Amino acid sequence: MGKRRVNILVCAGVCAVLLCGGLSGCGSAETDDEVNQDWNEATEETSEETDGVQEGEDNLSEASSDPDGKSEAGQAEASAATPVDEPVSLEGLGISILGDSISTYDGWIPEGFGVFYPLDGELTDVSQTWWKSLIDDTGMELCANNSSSGSTCSGDSLSIDDPMFGCSDGRLSLLVGSQGRLPDVIVIYMGTNDLLNGVPIGGNDGTKLVEEGNVENFSDAYCLMLDKLASQYPTAQIFCCTLAPVGDWGTDQPFVIFENHLGLTAEEYSDQIKVIADSKGAAVIDLYHCGITIDNLAEMTTDGVHLTLAGMECVKEKVLVALQGAP
């Protein structure tokens, strides 16, 4: 590469001298002495370029001769050339939550929606929830927390007043801030009740159209939900949370993994969420691997499903990393 560059520079210098010396339009015609002078100047410049290229090749040769690649100069240059990924600032961004009981808190969700926290849970302050802790730590601004206890993704997609169906027109219209602000970020953490209620997963991988009405399987409902969100909030970045592990609360502790009457677990629903989100171009937050496991479920949940303060912290940290774009 170095020798080819020198040849190009030589040709360019010679051509420039000959063209300007022999063609009208570049200035007055030059004498032979002037042409020779220009040639000498061009040759000197090319010689300097050659020395520079040779010096670079010598340095490269020296670096290559270092068997461990650990010369001080090489380390300094590599450090300067490698950019350090820094977390994206989230301050001031508007966020909306689409969730179920795990994301509720009395007084922070729409009137008439089902509430779980704090009355039925371990938390005593809204700042202990995963979403409010995230907002407090990042300086984000809450547009709307559209969460309702017991709600599923599946159900009547045309409903405007029943909070039980995540894919419904009514639920999806309530992600706007009180002053009409549209969210910059929408985090979806739903599907646990589809698992608990034995809603079939279905086979929609995100490529099949879904008709409005009574959507009876999880994958169709999730696809329809994402399509509607993309249409209603085109500037928002959508994040889809997989489900945290769910334990069977009907057994003596330690918990065992919950299986619904179809033999399905949180992992199968989580896998389907990944497939659909990837197909729709939404980001995935993998809460199935957030630090909550079947072995620590008694510490992370009160009943195998609803999160304790420790569980909320695990979810918050996983969502934070995803929103900041950290690897």
Tab-separated table of C-alpha atoms in Angstrom:
chain	number	residue	atom	x	y	z
A	1	MET	CA	0.000	0.000	0.000
A	2	GLY	CA	2.877	2.418	0.810
A	3	LYS	CA	4.725	1.966	-2.541
A	4	ARG	CA	1.549	2.315	-4.567
A	5	ARG	CA	0.763	5.604	-2.841
A	6	VAL	CA	4.245	6.962	-3.674
A	7	ASN	CA	3.851	6.051	-7.357
A	8	ILE	CA	0.502	7.824	-7.480
A	9	LEU	CA	2.007	10.934	-5.898
A	10	VAL	CA	4.877	10.925	-8.416
A	11	CYS	CA	2.483	10.596	-11.362
A	12	ALA	CA	0.259	13.305	-9.969
A	13	GLY	CA	3.183	15.666	-9.523
A	14	VAL	CA	4.588	15.052	-13.026
A	15	CYS	CA	1.193	15.350	-14.687
A	16	ALA	CA	0.435	18.570	-12.876
A	17	VAL	CA	3.722	20.112	-14.029
A	18	LEU	CA	3.418	18.959	-17.638
A	19	LEU	CA	-0.216	19.946	-18.007
A	20	CYS	CA	0.230	23.408	-16.567
A	21	GLY	CA	3.368	23.915	-18.628
A	22	GLY	CA	1.899	22.824	-21.960
A	23	LEU	CA	-1.799	23.827	-21.871
A	24	SER	CA	-3.316	27.269	-22.044
A	25	GLY	CA	-5.768	28.059	-19.235
A	26	CYS	CA	-3.361	27.239	-16.394
A	27	GLY	CA	-1.469	30.506	-16.845
A	28	SER	CA	1.276	31.697	-19.166
A	29	ALA	CA	3.552	29.098	-20.840
A	30	GLU	CA	6.672	28.251	-18.827
A	31	THR	CA	10.277	28.028	-20.024
A	32	ASP	CA	12.266	24.784	-19.927
A	33	ASP	CA	14.119	26.050	-16.851
A	34	GLU	CA	10.824	26.752	-15.088
A	35	VAL	CA	9.532	23.288	-15.963
A	36	ASN	CA	12.727	21.710	-14.663
A	37	GLN	CA	12.394	23.749	-11.459
A	38	ASP	CA	8.805	22.570	-10.987
A	39	TRP	CA	9.879	18.989	-11.641
A	40	ASN	CA	12.608	19.234	-9.014
A	41	GLU	CA	10.166	20.682	-6.459
A	42	ALA	CA	7.643	17.931	-7.147
A	43	THR	CA	10.362	15.299	-6.837
A	44	GLU	CA	11.487	16.721	-3.488
A	45	GLU	CA	7.899	16.655	-2.150
A	46	THR	CA	7.504	13.075	-3.353
A	47	SER	CA	10.772	12.132	-1.657
A	48	GLU	CA	9.413	13.543	1.615
A	49	GLU	CA	6.217	11.511	1.180
A	50	THR	CA	8.332	8.421	0.518
A	51	ASP	CA	10.310	8.988	3.714
A	52	GLY	CA	7.065	9.377	5.663
A	53	VAL	CA	5.591	6.189	4.222
A	54	GLN	CA	8.847	4.306	4.852
A	55	GLU	CA	8.871	5.544	8.456
A	56	GLY	CA	5.316	4.301	8.897
A	57	GLU	CA	6.210	0.929	7.407
A	58	ASP	CA	9.248	0.710	9.695
A	59	ASN	CA	7.051	1.404	12.722
A	60	LEU	CA	4.585	-1.242	11.567
A	61	SER	CA	7.434	-3.685	11.099
A	62	GLU	CA	8.702	-2.969	14.601
A	63	ALA	CA	5.248	-3.525	16.064
A	64	SER	CA	4.892	-6.784	14.162
A	65	SER	CA	8.253	-7.976	15.452
A	66	ASP	CA	7.023	-7.633	19.040
A	67	PRO	CA	5.932	-11.239	19.719
A	68	ASP	CA	3.503	-10.272	22.460
A	69	GLY	CA	2.233	-7.115	20.794
A	70	LYS	CA	2.841	-5.265	24.057
A	71	SER	CA	5.337	-2.544	23.168
A	72	GLU	CA	4.665	0.700	25.013
A	73	ALA	CA	4.184	2.634	21.768
A	74	GLY	CA	1.830	-0.017	20.418
A	75	GLN	CA	-0.207	-0.044	23.608
A	76	ALA	CA	-0.497	3.755	23.647
A	77	GLU	CA	-1.588	3.888	20.007
A	78	ALA	CA	-4.102	1.071	20.464
A	79	SER	CA	-5.537	2.755	23.558
A	80	ALA	CA	-5.931	6.062	21.721
A	81	ALA	CA	-7.528	4.384	18.695
A	82	THR	CA	-10.063	2.320	20.646
A	83	PRO	CA	-13.179	4.327	21.554
A	84	VAL	CA	-14.642	3.755	24.999
A	85	ASP	CA	-18.397	3.159	24.931
A	86	GLU	CA	-20.074	5.399	27.463
A	87	PRO	CA	-23.659	4.931	28.670
A	88	VAL	CA	-26.200	7.066	26.867
A	89	SER	CA	-27.675	9.836	28.993
A	90	LEU	CA	-31.385	9.298	29.596
A	91	GLU	CA	-32.001	12.558	31.433
A	92	GLY	CA	-35.132	14.366	30.288
A	93	LEU	CA	-36.438	11.530	28.107
A	94	GLY	CA	-40.111	10.699	28.508
A	95	ILE	CA	-40.906	7.100	29.409
A	96	SER	CA	-44.173	5.164	29.476
A	97	ILE	CA	-44.779	1.715	30.972
A	98	LEU	CA	-47.179	-0.892	29.610
A	99	GLY	CA	-47.477	-3.558	32.278
A	100	ASP	CA	-49.402	-5.722	34.688
A	101	SER	CA	-49.444	-6.027	38.501
A	102	ILE	CA	-45.646	-6.151	38.762
A	103	SER	CA	-45.461	-2.540	37.544
A	104	THR	CA	-48.426	-1.088	39.476
A	105	TYR	CA	-48.454	1.285	42.422
A	106	ASP	CA	-51.491	2.928	43.954
A	107	GLY	CA	-51.957	6.508	42.734
A	108	TRP	CA	-49.536	6.119	39.820
A	109	ILE	CA	-51.710	4.243	37.314
A	110	PRO	CA	-54.962	5.231	35.543
A	111	GLU	CA	-58.081	5.402	37.690
A	112	GLY	CA	-60.024	2.162	37.703
A	113	PHE	CA	-57.011	-0.024	36.867
A	114	GLY	CA	-56.170	-3.019	39.055
A	115	VAL	CA	-53.614	-2.279	41.799
A	116	PHE	CA	-51.241	-4.703	43.533
A	117	TYR	CA	-48.593	-2.548	45.210
A	118	PRO	CA	-48.265	-1.470	47.970
A	119	LEU	CA	-51.284	-3.073	49.654
A	120	ASP	CA	-50.552	-6.659	48.644
A	121	GLY	CA	-46.790	-6.486	48.278
A	122	GLU	CA	-43.652	-5.942	50.290
A	123	LEU	CA	-42.925	-2.422	48.993
A	124	THR	CA	-43.714	0.595	51.142
A	125	ASP	CA	-42.832	3.445	48.781
A	126	VAL	CA	-43.190	4.002	45.041
A	127	SER	CA	-39.467	4.743	44.795
A	128	GLN	CA	-38.879	1.031	45.460
A	129	THR	CA	-40.587	-0.081	42.248
A	130	TRP	CA	-38.297	-0.943	39.339
A	131	TRP	CA	-39.689	1.798	37.082
A	132	LYS	CA	-39.717	4.685	39.602
A	133	SER	CA	-36.237	3.757	40.818
A	134	LEU	CA	-35.103	3.827	37.174
A	135	ILE	CA	-36.635	7.279	36.666
A	136	ASP	CA	-35.111	8.639	39.873
A	137	ASP	CA	-31.658	7.333	38.962
A	138	THR	CA	-31.627	8.584	35.371
A	139	GLY	CA	-33.566	11.849	35.398
A	140	MET	CA	-36.121	10.481	32.947
A	141	GLU	CA	-39.668	11.847	33.087
A	142	LEU	CA	-42.740	9.636	33.467
A	143	CYS	CA	-45.315	10.169	30.746
A	144	ALA	CA	-47.668	7.401	31.860
A	145	ASN	CA	-47.626	4.156	33.815
A	146	ASN	CA	-50.248	2.123	31.979
A	147	SER	CA	-50.210	-0.974	34.174
A	148	SER	CA	-53.129	-2.971	35.517
A	149	SER	CA	-53.087	-5.969	37.833
A	150	GLY	CA	-54.261	-9.216	36.236
A	151	SER	CA	-54.108	-7.940	32.659
A	152	THR	CA	-53.028	-10.107	29.747
A	153	CYS	CA	-51.700	-9.217	26.312
A	154	SER	CA	-54.465	-11.275	24.675
A	155	GLY	CA	-58.153	-10.421	24.597
A	156	ASP	CA	-60.508	-7.943	22.952
A	157	SER	CA	-58.324	-5.651	20.889
A	158	LEU	CA	-61.223	-3.268	20.187
A	159	SER	CA	-62.091	-2.622	23.829
A	160	ILE	CA	-61.813	1.003	24.889
A	161	ASP	CA	-62.700	0.782	28.586
A	162	ASP	CA	-61.558	-2.623	29.878
A	163	PRO	CA	-57.981	-2.504	31.221
A	164	MET	CA	-57.625	-6.286	31.132
A	165	PHE	CA	-56.339	-6.515	27.552
A	166	GLY	CA	-52.919	-5.166	26.676
A	167	CYS	CA	-53.556	-5.206	22.932
A	168	SER	CA	-56.752	-3.143	23.233
A	169	ASP	CA	-57.292	0.297	21.784
A	170	GLY	CA	-58.119	1.636	25.229
A	171	ARG	CA	-54.932	0.427	26.879
A	172	LEU	CA	-52.648	1.540	24.074
A	173	SER	CA	-54.123	5.028	23.956
A	174	LEU	CA	-53.084	5.746	27.547
A	175	LEU	CA	-49.342	6.115	27.111
A	176	VAL	CA	-49.417	9.881	26.568
A	177	GLY	CA	-48.329	12.271	29.314
A	178	SER	CA	-50.805	14.479	31.167
A	179	GLN	CA	-49.699	17.503	29.144
A	180	GLY	CA	-49.967	15.601	25.882
A	181	ARG	CA	-46.302	14.643	25.775
A	182	LEU	CA	-45.547	11.596	23.651
A	183	PRO	CA	-43.096	9.114	25.147
A	184	ASP	CA	-39.556	8.810	23.840
A	185	VAL	CA	-39.314	5.319	25.338
A	186	ILE	CA	-41.989	2.665	25.871
A	187	VAL	CA	-41.153	-0.330	28.066
A	188	ILE	CA	-43.491	-3.333	27.796
A	189	TYR	CA	-43.443	-5.783	30.688
A	190	MET	CA	-46.464	-8.009	30.070
A	191	GLY	CA	-47.199	-11.673	29.467
A	192	THR	CA	-46.976	-13.143	32.967
A	193	ASN	CA	-50.775	-13.392	33.221
A	194	ASP	CA	-50.981	-14.997	29.775
A	195	LEU	CA	-48.674	-17.679	31.193
A	196	LEU	CA	-50.628	-18.012	34.448
A	197	ASN	CA	-53.982	-18.192	32.652
A	198	GLY	CA	-52.768	-20.757	30.136
A	199	VAL	CA	-53.206	-18.586	27.041
A	200	PRO	CA	-51.798	-20.534	24.056
A	201	ILE	CA	-48.552	-19.079	22.717
A	202	GLY	CA	-49.497	-19.445	19.045
A	203	GLY	CA	-47.081	-19.467	16.129
A	204	ASN	CA	-46.929	-15.872	14.916
A	205	ASP	CA	-43.274	-14.954	14.464
A	206	GLY	CA	-44.036	-11.325	13.768
A	207	THR	CA	-44.618	-11.682	10.017
A	208	LYS	CA	-48.330	-12.533	10.010
A	209	LEU	CA	-51.091	-9.933	10.029
A	210	VAL	CA	-53.539	-10.081	12.923
A	211	GLU	CA	-57.200	-9.192	12.657
A	212	GLU	CA	-58.743	-6.920	15.267
A	213	GLY	CA	-61.256	-8.488	17.629
A	214	ASN	CA	-60.929	-11.241	20.183
A	215	VAL	CA	-57.263	-12.240	19.930
A	216	GLU	CA	-56.991	-15.650	21.550
A	217	ASN	CA	-53.289	-16.475	21.489
A	218	PHE	CA	-50.274	-14.728	22.964
A	219	SER	CA	-48.114	-14.268	19.869
A	220	ASP	CA	-50.929	-12.727	17.796
A	221	ALA	CA	-51.767	-10.353	20.644
A	222	TYR	CA	-48.132	-9.347	21.130
A	223	CYS	CA	-47.683	-8.729	17.389
A	224	LEU	CA	-50.830	-6.619	17.222
A	225	MET	CA	-49.738	-4.691	20.296
A	226	LEU	CA	-46.371	-3.789	18.734
A	227	ASP	CA	-47.961	-2.835	15.411
A	228	LYS	CA	-50.384	-0.489	17.127
A	229	LEU	CA	-47.664	1.080	19.253
A	230	ALA	CA	-45.471	1.688	16.216
A	231	SER	CA	-48.392	3.361	14.468
A	232	GLN	CA	-49.537	5.519	17.388
A	233	TYR	CA	-46.078	6.415	18.749
A	234	PRO	CA	-43.798	6.415	15.683
A	235	THR	CA	-41.005	8.389	17.375
A	236	ALA	CA	-40.818	6.187	20.488
A	237	GLN	CA	-38.216	3.486	20.959
A	238	ILE	CA	-39.943	0.319	22.127
A	239	PHE	CA	-38.363	-2.123	24.575
A	240	CYS	CA	-39.907	-5.563	25.115
A	241	CYS	CA	-39.171	-7.281	28.416
A	242	THR	CA	-39.097	-11.037	28.569
A	243	LEU	CA	-40.652	-12.597	31.656
A	244	ALA	CA	-38.718	-13.151	34.837
A	245	PRO	CA	-38.822	-16.767	36.037
A	246	VAL	CA	-42.142	-17.651	37.642
A	247	GLY	CA	-42.424	-20.165	40.483
A	248	ASP	CA	-45.327	-22.343	41.507
A	249	TRP	CA	-46.723	-20.674	44.616
A	250	GLY	CA	-48.876	-23.733	45.367
A	251	THR	CA	-45.877	-25.754	46.454
A	252	ASP	CA	-43.807	-25.651	49.597
A	253	GLN	CA	-40.702	-23.541	49.311
A	254	PRO	CA	-38.248	-23.786	47.701
A	255	PHE	CA	-40.250	-22.918	44.640
A	256	VAL	CA	-40.385	-25.060	41.529
A	257	ILE	CA	-40.769	-23.632	38.036
A	258	PHE	CA	-44.413	-22.912	37.261
A	259	GLU	CA	-45.960	-24.802	34.339
A	260	ASN	CA	-49.447	-23.905	33.141
A	261	HIS	CA	-51.993	-26.507	32.031
A	262	LEU	CA	-50.379	-26.481	28.578
A	263	GLY	CA	-47.039	-27.442	30.089
A	264	LEU	CA	-45.560	-24.021	29.245
A	265	THR	CA	-43.226	-21.943	31.403
A	266	ALA	CA	-42.032	-18.342	31.494
A	267	GLU	CA	-39.077	-19.356	29.347
A	268	GLU	CA	-41.277	-20.390	26.388
A	269	TYR	CA	-43.237	-17.134	26.478
A	270	SER	CA	-39.972	-15.217	26.796
A	271	ASP	CA	-38.532	-16.955	23.740
A	272	GLN	CA	-41.611	-15.965	21.742
A	273	ILE	CA	-41.273	-12.350	22.860
A	274	LYS	CA	-37.689	-12.325	21.534
A	275	VAL	CA	-38.743	-13.716	18.160
A	276	ILE	CA	-41.542	-11.195	17.725
A	277	ALA	CA	-39.528	-8.212	18.937
A	278	ASP	CA	-36.648	-9.052	16.596
A	279	SER	CA	-39.059	-9.334	13.685
A	280	LYS	CA	-40.716	-6.008	14.509
A	281	GLY	CA	-37.453	-4.145	15.133
A	282	ALA	CA	-38.072	-3.611	18.841
A	283	ALA	CA	-35.346	-3.926	21.466
A	284	VAL	CA	-35.361	-6.829	23.917
A	285	ILE	CA	-34.678	-6.636	27.664
A	286	ASP	CA	-33.978	-10.162	28.839
A	287	LEU	CA	-35.482	-10.307	32.319
A	288	TYR	CA	-35.446	-14.093	32.251
A	289	HIS	CA	-31.715	-13.676	32.865
A	290	CYS	CA	-31.750	-10.623	35.132
A	291	GLY	CA	-30.459	-12.404	38.240
A	292	ILE	CA	-33.784	-13.852	39.384
A	293	THR	CA	-33.610	-17.642	39.374
A	294	ILE	CA	-35.602	-20.556	40.694
A	295	ASP	CA	-33.024	-20.934	43.439
A	296	ASN	CA	-33.428	-17.382	44.794
A	297	LEU	CA	-37.132	-16.943	44.002
A	298	ALA	CA	-38.069	-16.934	47.680
A	299	GLU	CA	-35.836	-13.881	48.152
A	300	MET	CA	-36.771	-12.131	44.910
A	301	THR	CA	-40.552	-12.638	45.110
A	302	THR	CA	-43.237	-12.917	47.761
A	303	ASP	CA	-45.237	-15.618	45.965
A	304	GLY	CA	-43.187	-16.815	43.002
A	305	VAL	CA	-44.461	-13.940	40.839
A	306	HIS	CA	-44.595	-10.540	42.553
A	307	LEU	CA	-41.244	-8.934	43.183
A	308	THR	CA	-39.710	-7.990	46.500
A	309	LEU	CA	-37.383	-5.004	46.838
A	310	ALA	CA	-34.458	-7.250	45.833
A	311	GLY	CA	-36.344	-8.477	42.783
A	312	MET	CA	-37.286	-4.948	41.768
A	313	GLU	CA	-33.629	-3.961	41.918
A	314	CYS	CA	-32.640	-6.816	39.602
A	315	VAL	CA	-35.247	-5.764	37.049
A	316	LYS	CA	-34.330	-2.071	37.318
A	317	GLU	CA	-30.637	-2.767	36.707
A	318	LYS	CA	-31.358	-4.902	33.641
A	319	VAL	CA	-33.684	-2.276	32.160
A	320	LEU	CA	-31.180	0.496	32.911
A	321	VAL	CA	-28.373	-1.282	31.072
A	322	ALA	CA	-30.610	-1.878	28.061
A	323	LEU	CA	-31.832	1.719	27.873
A	324	GLN	CA	-28.316	3.105	28.179
A	325	GLY	CA	-27.174	0.929	25.326
A	326	ALA	CA	-24.386	-0.711	27.301
A	327	PRO	CA	-22.986	-3.955	25.796
